[in-house]
Coordinates of N, CA and C and ligand atoms in Angstrom, one line a residue:
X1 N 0.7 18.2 8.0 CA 1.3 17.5 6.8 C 2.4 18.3 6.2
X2 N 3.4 17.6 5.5 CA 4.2 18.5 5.2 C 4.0 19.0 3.4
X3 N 4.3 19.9 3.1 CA 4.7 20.6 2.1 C 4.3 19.6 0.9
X4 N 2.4 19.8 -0.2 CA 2.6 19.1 -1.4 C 3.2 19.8 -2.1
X5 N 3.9 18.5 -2.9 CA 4.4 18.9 -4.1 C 3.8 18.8 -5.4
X6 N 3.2 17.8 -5.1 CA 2.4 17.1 -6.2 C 1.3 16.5 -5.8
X7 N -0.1 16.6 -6.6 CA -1.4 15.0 -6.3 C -2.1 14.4 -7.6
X8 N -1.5 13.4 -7.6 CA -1.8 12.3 -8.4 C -3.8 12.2 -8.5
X9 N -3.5 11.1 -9.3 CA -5.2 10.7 -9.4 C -5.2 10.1 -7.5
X10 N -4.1 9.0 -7.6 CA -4.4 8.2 -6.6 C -3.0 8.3 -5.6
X11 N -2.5 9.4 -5.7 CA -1.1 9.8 -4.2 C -0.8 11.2 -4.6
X12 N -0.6 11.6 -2.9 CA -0.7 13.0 -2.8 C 1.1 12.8 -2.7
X13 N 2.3 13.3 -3.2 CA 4.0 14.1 -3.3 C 3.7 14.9 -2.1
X14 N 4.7 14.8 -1.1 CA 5.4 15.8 -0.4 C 6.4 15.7 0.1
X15 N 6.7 17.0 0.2 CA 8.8 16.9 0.9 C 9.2 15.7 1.7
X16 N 10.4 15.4 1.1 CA 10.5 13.9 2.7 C 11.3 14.6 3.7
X17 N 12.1 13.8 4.1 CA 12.8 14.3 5.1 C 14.6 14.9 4.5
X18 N 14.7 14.9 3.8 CA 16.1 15.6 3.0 C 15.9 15.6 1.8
X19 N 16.3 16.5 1.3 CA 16.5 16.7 -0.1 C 16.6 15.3 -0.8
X20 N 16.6 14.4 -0.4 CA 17.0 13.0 -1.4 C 15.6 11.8 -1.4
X21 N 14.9 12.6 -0.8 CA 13.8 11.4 -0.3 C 12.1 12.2 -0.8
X22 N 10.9 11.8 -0.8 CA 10.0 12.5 -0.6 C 9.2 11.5 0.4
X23 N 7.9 12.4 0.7 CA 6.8 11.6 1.4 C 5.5 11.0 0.5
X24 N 5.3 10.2 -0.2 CA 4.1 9.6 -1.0 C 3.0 9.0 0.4
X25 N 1.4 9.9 0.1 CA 0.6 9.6 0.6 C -0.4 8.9 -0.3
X26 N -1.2 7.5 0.4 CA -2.0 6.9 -0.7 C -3.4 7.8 -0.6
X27 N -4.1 7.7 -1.4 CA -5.7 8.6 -1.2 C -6.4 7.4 -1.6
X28 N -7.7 7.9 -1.1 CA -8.9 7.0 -1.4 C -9.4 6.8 -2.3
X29 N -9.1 7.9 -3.3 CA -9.8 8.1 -4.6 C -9.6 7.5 -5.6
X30 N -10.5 6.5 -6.3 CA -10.1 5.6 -7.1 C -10.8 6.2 -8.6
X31 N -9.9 5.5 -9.6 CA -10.0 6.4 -11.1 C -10.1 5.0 -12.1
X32 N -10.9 5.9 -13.0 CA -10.7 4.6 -14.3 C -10.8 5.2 -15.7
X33 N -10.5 4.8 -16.5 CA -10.5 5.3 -18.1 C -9.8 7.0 -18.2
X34 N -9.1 6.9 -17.6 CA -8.0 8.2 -17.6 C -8.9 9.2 -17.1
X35 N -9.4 9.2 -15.9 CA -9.9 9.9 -14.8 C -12.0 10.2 -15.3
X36 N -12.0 9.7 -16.3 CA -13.4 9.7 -16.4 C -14.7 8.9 -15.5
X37 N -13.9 7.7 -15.0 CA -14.7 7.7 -13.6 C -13.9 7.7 -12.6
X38 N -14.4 8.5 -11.5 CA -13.9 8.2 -10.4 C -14.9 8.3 -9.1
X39 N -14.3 8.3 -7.4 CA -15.1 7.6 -6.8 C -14.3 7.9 -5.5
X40 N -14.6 8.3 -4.5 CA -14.2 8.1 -3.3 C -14.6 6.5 -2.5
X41 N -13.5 5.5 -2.1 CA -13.6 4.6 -1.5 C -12.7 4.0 0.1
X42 N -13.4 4.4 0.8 CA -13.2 4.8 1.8 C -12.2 4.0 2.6
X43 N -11.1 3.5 2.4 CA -9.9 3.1 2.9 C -9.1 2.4 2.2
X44 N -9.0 2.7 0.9 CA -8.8 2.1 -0.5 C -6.9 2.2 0.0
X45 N -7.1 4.1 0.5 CA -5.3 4.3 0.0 C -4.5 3.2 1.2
X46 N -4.7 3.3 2.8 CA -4.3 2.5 3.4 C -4.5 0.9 2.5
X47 N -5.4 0.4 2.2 CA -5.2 -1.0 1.3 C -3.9 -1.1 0.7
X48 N -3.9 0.1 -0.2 CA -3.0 -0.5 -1.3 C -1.6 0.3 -0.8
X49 N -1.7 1.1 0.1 CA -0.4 1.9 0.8 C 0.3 -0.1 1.4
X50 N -0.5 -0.5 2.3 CA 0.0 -1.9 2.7 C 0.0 -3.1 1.5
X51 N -0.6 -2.9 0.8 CA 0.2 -4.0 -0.2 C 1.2 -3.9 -0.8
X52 N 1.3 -2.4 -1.6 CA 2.6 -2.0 -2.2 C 3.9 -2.5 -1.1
X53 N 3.7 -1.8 -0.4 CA 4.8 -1.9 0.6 C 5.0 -2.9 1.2
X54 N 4.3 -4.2 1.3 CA 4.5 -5.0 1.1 C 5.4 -6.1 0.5
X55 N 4.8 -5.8 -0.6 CA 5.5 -6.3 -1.7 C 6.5 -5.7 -2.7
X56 N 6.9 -4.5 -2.2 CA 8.2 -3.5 -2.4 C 9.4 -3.7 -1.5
X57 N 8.7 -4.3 0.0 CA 9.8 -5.0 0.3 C 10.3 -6.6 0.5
X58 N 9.2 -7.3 -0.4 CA 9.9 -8.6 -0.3 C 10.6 -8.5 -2.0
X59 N 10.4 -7.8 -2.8 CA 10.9 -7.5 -3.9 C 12.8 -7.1 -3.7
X60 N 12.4 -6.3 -2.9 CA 13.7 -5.8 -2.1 C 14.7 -6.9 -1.5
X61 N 13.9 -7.4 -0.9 CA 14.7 -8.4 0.0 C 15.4 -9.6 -1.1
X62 N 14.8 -9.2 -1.9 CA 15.6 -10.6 -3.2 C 15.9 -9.7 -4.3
X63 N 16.5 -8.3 -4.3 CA 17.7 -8.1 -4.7 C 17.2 -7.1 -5.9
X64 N 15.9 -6.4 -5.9 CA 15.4 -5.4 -6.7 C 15.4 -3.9 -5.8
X65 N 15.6 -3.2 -6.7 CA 16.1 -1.8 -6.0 C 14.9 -1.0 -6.3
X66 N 14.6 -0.4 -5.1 CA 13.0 0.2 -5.2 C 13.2 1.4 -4.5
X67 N 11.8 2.1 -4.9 CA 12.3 3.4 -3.9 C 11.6 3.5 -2.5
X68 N 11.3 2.7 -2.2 CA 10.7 2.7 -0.7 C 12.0 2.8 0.0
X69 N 11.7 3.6 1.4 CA 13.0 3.7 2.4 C 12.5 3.3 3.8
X70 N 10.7 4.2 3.9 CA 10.7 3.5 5.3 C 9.1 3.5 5.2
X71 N 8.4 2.6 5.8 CA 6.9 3.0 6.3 C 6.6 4.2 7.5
X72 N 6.0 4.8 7.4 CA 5.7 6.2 8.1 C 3.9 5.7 9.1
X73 N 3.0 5.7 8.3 CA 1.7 5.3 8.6 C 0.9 4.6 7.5
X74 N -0.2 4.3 8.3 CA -1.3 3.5 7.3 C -1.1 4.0 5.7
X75 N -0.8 4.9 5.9 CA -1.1 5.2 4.3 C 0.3 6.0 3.7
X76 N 1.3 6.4 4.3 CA 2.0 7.1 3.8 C 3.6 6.4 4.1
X77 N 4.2 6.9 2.9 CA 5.7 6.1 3.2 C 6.8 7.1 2.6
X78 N 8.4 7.3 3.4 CA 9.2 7.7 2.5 C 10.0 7.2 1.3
X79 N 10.1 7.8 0.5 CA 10.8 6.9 -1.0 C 11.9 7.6 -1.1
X80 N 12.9 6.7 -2.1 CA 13.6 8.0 -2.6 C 13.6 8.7 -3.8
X81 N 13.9 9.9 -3.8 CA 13.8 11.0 -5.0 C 14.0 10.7 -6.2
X82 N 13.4 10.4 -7.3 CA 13.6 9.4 -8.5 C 13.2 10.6 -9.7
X83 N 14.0 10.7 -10.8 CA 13.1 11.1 -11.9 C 12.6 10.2 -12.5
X84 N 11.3 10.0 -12.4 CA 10.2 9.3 -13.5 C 10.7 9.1 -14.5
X85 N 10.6 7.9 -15.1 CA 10.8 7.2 -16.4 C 9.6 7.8 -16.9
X86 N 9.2 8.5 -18.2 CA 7.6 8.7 -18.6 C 6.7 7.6 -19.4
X87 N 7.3 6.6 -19.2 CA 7.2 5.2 -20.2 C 6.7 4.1 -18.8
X88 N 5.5 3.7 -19.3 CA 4.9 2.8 -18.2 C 5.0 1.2 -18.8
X89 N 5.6 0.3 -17.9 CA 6.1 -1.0 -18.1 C 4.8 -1.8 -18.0
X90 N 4.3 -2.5 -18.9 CA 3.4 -3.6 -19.0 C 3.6 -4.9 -19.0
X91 N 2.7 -5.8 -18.2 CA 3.5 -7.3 -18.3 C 2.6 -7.9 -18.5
X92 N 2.6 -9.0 -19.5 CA 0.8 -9.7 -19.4 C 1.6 -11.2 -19.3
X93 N 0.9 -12.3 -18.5 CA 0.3 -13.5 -18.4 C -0.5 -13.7 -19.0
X94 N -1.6 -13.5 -19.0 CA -2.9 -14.1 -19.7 C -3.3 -13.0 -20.4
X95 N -3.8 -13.5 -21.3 CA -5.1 -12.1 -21.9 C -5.9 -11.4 -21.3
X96 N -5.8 -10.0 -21.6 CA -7.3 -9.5 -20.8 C -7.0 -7.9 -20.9
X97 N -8.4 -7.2 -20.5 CA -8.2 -5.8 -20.7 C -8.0 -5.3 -22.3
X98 N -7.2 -4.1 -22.2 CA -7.1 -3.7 -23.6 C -6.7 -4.9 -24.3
X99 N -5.4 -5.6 -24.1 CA -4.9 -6.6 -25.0 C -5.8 -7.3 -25.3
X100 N -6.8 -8.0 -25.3 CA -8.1 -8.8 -25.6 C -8.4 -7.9 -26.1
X101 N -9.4 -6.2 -26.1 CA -10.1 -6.0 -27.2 C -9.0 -5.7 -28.1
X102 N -7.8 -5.1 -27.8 CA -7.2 -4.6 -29.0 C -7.2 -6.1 -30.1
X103 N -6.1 -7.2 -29.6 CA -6.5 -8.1 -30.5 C -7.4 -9.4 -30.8
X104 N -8.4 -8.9 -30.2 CA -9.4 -9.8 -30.5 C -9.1 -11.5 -29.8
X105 N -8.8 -11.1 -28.5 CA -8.4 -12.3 -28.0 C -9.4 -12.6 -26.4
X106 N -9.8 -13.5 -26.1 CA -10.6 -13.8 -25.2 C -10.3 -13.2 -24.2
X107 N -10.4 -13.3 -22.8 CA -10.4 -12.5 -21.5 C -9.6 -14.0 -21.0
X108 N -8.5 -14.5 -20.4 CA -8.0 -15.7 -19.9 C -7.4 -16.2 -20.5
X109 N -7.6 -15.8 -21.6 CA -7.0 -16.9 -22.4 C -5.3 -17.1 -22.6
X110 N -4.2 -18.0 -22.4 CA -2.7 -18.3 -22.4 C -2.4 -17.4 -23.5
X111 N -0.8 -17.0 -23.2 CA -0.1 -15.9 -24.1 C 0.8 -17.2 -24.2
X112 N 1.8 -17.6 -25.5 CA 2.3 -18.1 -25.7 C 4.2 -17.9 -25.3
X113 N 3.9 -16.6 -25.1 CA 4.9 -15.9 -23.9 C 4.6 -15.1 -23.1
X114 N 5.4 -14.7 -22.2 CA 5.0 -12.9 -21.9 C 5.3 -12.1 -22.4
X115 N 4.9 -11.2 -22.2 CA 4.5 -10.3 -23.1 C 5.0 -8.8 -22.4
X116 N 6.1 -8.0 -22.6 CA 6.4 -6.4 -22.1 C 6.1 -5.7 -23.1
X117 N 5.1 -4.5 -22.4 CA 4.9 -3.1 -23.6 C 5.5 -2.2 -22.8
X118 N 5.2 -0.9 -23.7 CA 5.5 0.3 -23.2 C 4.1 1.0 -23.6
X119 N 4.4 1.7 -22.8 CA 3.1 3.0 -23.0 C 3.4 4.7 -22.3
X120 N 3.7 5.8 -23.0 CA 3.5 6.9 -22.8 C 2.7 7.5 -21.7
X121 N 3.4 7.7 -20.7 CA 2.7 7.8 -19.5 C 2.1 9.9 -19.4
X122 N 1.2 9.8 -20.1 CA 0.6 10.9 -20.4 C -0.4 10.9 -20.6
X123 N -1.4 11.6 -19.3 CA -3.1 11.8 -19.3 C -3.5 12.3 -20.3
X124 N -2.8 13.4 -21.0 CA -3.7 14.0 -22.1 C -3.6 13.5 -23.5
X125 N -2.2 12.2 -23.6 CA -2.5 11.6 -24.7 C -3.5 10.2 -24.4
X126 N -4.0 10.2 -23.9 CA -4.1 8.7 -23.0 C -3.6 7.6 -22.7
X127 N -2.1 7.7 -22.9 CA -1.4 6.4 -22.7 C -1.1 5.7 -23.8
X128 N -0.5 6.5 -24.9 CA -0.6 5.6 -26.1 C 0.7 4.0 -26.1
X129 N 0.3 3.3 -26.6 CA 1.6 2.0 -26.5 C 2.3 2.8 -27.2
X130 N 3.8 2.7 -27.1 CA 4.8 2.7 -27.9 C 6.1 1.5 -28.0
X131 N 6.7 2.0 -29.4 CA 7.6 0.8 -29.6 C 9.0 1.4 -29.1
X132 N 10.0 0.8 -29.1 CA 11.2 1.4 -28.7 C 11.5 2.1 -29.6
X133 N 11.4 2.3 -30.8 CA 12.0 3.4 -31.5 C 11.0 4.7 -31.1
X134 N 10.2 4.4 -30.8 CA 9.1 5.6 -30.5 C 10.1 6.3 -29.3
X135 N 10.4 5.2 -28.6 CA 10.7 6.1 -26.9 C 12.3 7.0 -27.2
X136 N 13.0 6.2 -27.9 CA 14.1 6.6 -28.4 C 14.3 8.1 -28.8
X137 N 13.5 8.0 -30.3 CA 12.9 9.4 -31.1 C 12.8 10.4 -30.0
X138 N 11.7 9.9 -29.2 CA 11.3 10.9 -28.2 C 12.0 11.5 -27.0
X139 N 12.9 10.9 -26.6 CA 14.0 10.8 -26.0 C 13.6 11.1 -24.5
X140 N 12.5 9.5 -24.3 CA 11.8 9.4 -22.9 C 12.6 8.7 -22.5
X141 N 13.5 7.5 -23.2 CA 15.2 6.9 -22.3 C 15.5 5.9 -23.2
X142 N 16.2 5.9 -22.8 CA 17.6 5.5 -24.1 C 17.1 3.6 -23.8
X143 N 18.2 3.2 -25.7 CA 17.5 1.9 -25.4 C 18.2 1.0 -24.5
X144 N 19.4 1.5 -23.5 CA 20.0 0.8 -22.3 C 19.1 0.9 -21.5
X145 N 18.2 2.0 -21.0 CA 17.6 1.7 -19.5 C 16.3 1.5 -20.1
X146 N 15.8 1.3 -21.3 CA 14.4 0.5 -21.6 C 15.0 -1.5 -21.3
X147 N 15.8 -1.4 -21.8 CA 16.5 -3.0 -22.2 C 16.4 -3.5 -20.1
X148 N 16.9 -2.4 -19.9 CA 17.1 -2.8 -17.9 C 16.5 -3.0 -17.1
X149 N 14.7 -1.9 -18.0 CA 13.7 -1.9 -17.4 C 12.5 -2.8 -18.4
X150 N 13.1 -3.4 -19.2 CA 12.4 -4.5 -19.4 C 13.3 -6.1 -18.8
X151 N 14.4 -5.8 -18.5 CA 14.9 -7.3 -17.7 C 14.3 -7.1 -16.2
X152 N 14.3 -6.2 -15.9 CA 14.1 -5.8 -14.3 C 12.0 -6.3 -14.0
X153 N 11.4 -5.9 -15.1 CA 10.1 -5.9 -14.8 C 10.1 -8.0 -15.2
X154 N 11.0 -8.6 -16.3 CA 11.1 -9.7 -16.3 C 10.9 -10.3 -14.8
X155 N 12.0 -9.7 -14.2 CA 12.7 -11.1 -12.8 C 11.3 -10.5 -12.0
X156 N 10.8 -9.5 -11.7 CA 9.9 -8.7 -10.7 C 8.6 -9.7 -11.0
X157 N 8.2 -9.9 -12.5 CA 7.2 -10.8 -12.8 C 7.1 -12.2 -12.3
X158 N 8.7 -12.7 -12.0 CA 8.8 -13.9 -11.8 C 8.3 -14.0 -10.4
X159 N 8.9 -12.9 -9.6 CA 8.8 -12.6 -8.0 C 7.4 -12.8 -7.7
X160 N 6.9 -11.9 -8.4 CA 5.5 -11.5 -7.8 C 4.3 -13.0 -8.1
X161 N 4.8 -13.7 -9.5 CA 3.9 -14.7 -9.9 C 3.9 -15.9 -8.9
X162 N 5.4 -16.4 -8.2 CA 5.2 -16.8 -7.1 C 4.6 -16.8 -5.7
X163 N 4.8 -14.9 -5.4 CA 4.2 -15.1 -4.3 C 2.9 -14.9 -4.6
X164 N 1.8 -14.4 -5.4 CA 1.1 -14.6 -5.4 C -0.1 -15.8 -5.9
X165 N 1.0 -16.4 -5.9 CA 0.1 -18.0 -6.3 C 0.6 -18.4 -5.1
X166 N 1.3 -18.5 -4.1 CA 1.2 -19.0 -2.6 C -0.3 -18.2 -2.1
X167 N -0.3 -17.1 -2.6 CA -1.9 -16.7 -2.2 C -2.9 -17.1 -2.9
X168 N -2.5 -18.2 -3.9 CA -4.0 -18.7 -4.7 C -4.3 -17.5 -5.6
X169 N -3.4 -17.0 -5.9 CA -4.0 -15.5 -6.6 C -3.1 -16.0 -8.2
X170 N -4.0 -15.5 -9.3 CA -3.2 -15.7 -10.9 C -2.4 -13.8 -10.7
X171 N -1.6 -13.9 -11.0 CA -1.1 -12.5 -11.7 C -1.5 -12.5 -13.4
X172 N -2.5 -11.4 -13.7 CA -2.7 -11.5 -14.9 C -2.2 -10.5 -15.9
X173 N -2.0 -9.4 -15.3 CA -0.7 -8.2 -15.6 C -0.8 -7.5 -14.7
X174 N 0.3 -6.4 -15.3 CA 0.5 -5.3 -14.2 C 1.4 -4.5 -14.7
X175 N 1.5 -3.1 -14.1 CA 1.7 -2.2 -14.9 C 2.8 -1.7 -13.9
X176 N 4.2 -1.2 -13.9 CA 5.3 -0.4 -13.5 C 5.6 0.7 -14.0
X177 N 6.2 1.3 -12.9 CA 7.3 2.4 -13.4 C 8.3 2.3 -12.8
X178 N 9.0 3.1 -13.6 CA 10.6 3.1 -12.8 C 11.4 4.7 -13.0
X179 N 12.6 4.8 -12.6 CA 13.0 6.1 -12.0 C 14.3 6.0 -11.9
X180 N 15.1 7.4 -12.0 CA 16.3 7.6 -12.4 C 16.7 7.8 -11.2
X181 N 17.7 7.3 -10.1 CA 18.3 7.6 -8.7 C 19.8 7.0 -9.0
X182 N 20.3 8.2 -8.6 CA 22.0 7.8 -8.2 C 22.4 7.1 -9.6
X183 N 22.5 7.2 -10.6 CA 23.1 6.7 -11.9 C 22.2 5.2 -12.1
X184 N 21.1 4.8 -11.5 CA 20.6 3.6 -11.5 C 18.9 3.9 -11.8
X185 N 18.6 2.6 -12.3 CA 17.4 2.5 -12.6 C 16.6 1.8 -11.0
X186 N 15.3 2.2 -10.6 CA 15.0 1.9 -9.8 C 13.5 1.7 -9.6
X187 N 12.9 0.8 -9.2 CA 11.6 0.9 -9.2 C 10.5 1.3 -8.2
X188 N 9.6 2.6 -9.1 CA 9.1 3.6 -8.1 C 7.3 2.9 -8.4
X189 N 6.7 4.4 -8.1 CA 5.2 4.2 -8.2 C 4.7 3.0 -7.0
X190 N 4.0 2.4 -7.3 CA 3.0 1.0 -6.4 C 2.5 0.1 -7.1
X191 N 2.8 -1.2 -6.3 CA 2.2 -2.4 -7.1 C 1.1 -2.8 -6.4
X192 N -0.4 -2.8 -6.8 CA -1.1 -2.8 -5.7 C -2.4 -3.3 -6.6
X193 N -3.8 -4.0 -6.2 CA -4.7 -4.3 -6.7 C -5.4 -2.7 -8.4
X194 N -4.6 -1.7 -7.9 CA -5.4 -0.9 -8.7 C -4.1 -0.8 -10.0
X195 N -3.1 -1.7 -10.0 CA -2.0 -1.4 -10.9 C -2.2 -3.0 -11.6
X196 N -2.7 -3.6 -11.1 CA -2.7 -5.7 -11.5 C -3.6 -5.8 -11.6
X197 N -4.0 -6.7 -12.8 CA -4.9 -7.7 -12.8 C -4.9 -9.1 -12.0
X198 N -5.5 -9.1 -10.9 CA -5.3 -10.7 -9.9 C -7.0 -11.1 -10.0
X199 N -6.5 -12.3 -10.0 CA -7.8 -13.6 -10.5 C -7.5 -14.6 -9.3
X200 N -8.3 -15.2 -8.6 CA -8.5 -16.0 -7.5 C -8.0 -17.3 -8.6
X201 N -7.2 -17.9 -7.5 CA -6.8 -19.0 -8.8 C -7.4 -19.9 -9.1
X202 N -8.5 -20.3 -8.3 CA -9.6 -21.3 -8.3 C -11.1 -20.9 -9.3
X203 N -11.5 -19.5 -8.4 CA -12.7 -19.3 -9.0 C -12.9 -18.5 -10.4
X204 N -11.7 -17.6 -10.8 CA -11.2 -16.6 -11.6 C -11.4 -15.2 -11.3
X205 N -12.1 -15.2 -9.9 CA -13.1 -14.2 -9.3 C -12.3 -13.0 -9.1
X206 N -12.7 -11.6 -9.8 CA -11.8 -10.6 -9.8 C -11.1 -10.0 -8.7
X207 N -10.2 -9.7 -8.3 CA -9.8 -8.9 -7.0 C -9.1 -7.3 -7.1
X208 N -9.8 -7.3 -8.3 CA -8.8 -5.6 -8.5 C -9.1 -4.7 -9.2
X209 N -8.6 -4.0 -9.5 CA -9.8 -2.4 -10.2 C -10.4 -2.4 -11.0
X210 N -10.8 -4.1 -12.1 CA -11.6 -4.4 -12.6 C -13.0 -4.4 -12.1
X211 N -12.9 -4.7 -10.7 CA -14.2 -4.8 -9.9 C -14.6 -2.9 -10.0
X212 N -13.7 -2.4 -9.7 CA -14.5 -0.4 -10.0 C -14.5 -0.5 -11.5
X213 N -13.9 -0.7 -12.2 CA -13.9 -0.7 -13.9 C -15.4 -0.8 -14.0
X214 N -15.7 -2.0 -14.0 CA -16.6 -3.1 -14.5 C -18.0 -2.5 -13.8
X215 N -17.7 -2.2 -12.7 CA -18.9 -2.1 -11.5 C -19.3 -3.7 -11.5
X216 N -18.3 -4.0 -10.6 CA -18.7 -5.6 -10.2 C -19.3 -5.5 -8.8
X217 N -19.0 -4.2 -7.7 CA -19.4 -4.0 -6.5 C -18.3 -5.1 -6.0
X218 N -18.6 -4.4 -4.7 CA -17.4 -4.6 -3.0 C -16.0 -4.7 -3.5
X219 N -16.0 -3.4 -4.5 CA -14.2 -3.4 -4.3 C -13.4 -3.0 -3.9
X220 N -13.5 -2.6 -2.9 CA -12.6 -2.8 -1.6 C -12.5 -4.6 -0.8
X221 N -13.3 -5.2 -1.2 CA -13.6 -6.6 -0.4 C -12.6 -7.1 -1.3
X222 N -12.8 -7.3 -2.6 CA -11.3 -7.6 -3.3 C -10.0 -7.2 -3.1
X223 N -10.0 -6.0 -2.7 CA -8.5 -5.7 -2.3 C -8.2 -6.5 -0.9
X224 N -8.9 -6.3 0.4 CA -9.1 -6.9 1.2 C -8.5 -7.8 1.2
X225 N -9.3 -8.9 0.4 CA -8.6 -10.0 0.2 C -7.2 -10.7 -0.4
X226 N -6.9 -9.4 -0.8 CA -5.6 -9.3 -1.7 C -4.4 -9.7 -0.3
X227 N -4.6 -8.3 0.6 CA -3.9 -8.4 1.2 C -4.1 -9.3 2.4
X228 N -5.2 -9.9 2.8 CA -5.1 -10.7 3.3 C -4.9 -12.0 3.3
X229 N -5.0 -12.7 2.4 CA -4.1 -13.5 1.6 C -2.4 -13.6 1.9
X230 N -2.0 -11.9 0.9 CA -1.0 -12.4 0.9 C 0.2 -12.0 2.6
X231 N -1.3 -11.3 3.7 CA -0.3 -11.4 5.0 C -0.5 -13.0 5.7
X232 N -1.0 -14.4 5.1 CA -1.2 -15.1 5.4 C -0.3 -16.1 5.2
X233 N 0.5 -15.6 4.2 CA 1.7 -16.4 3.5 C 2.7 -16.7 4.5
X234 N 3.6 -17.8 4.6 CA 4.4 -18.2 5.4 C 5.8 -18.7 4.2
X235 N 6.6 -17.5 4.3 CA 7.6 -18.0 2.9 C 8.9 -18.2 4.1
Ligands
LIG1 N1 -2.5 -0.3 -15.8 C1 -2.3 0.7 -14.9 N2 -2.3 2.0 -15.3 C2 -2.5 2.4 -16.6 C3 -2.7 1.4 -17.5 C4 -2.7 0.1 -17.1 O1 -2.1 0.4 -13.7 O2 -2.5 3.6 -16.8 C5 -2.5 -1.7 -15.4 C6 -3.9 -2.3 -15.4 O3 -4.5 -2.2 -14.1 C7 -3.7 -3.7 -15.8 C8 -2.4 -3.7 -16.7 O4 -1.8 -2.4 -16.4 O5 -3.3 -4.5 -14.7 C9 -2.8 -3.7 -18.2 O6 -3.8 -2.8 -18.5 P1 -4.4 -2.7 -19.9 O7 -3.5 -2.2 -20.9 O8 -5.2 -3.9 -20.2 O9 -5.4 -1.4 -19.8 P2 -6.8 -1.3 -19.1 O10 -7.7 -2.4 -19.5 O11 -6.5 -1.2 -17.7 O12 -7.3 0.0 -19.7

């Protein structure tokens, strides 16, 4: 394996192939409540290594710039070299998760819009939300590439809510990042059952890291199903 640079909760950083690229490896290891539970699950990273990539390149193919460059194997892919935005993009559809306890709002229940946050992408603070003048002050990115990477996570929501209602799946949020390459904003990290909330759109039946959150059991069978679903689609 070549040279880490870095290991995540849930992906191991290493050198790519030139200075401009790295190698992101997915792992098994799945995390919740900012690393207070975790869990080895035994083909978790290949799951969500093929969904992301996936869906990083049909995102691509309609005109979003991402840092994927090539699939390598089951589980590992080259990207390109991005500085992290430290500001994690939030998108909610429906209620659920924190947004329900924070405001006292049911689990399902319709947002009258959508809804983009920010949040401080920092383990030791735990992720606090912030407002834009927060990120500003802070000077985690200016309010041009907040404004870019809140249009960009807009159209990406629109993308994803389609195709995964061709899979009978609700998108009920999901969480991004994005990344500084070549004077442009671009979108890095993985969009994958452990970053979304997805609801079976018939039964409401969870398919995603709410099932390890929760301890709903077989969640991997949720992911599973994620991607098999959406290799079933015929667009
Ligand atoms: N999320 C994530 N990483 C985080 C925080 C949230 O991938 O560090 C995702 C989460 O899986 C969900 C959405 O972002 O799909 C909204 O999460 P929420 O704020 O409700 O927090 P949670 O309930 O996950 O703590």
């Amino acid at each position: 394996m070549s040279d880490i640079l870095y290991e995540g909760k849930s992906k191991i950083v290493c050198c790519g192939i030139d200075g401009n690229t790295l190698l992101i490896r997915y792992k098994d290891t799945a995390t919740a409540f900012n690393g207070g539970k975790k869990e080895e699950l035994s083909g978790k990273g290949k799951l969500n290594a093929e969904i992301s990539n996936f869906l990083f390149a049909h995102l691509e193919k309609r005109g979003i710039k991402t840092h994927l460059v090539k699939v390598i194997d089951d589980t590992s892919a080259i990207v390109k070299k991005a500085e992290i935005v430290m500001v994690e993009v939030i998108v909610r559809n429906v209620a659920a998760g924190s947004f329900s306890k924070k405001y006292g709002v049911p689990e399902g229940a319709s947002l009258k819009n959508v809804v983009v946050e920010f949040s401080y992408k920092s383990d030791e603070l735990g992720d606090p939300m912030l407002a834009e003048s927060h990120i500003t002050a802070l000077g985690l990115a200016t309010s041009e590439e907040l404004e870019e990477m809140a249009r960009q996570a807009l159209k990406i929501n629109e993308m994803l809510i389609d195709i995964f209602a061709k899979a009978r799946i609700r998108l009920v949020d999901f969480k991004l990042e994005f990344g500084r390459c070549g004077g442009e904003i671009i979108l890095c990290d993985e969009i994958s059952p452990d970053s979304c909330r997805l609801w079976d759109m018939d039964t409401d039946k969870k398919l995603d890291k709410d099932r390890f959150r929760r301890d709903l059991g077989d969640v991997l069978g949720g992911y599973r199903e994620v991607l098999e679903r959406l290799k079933g689609i015929r667009d």
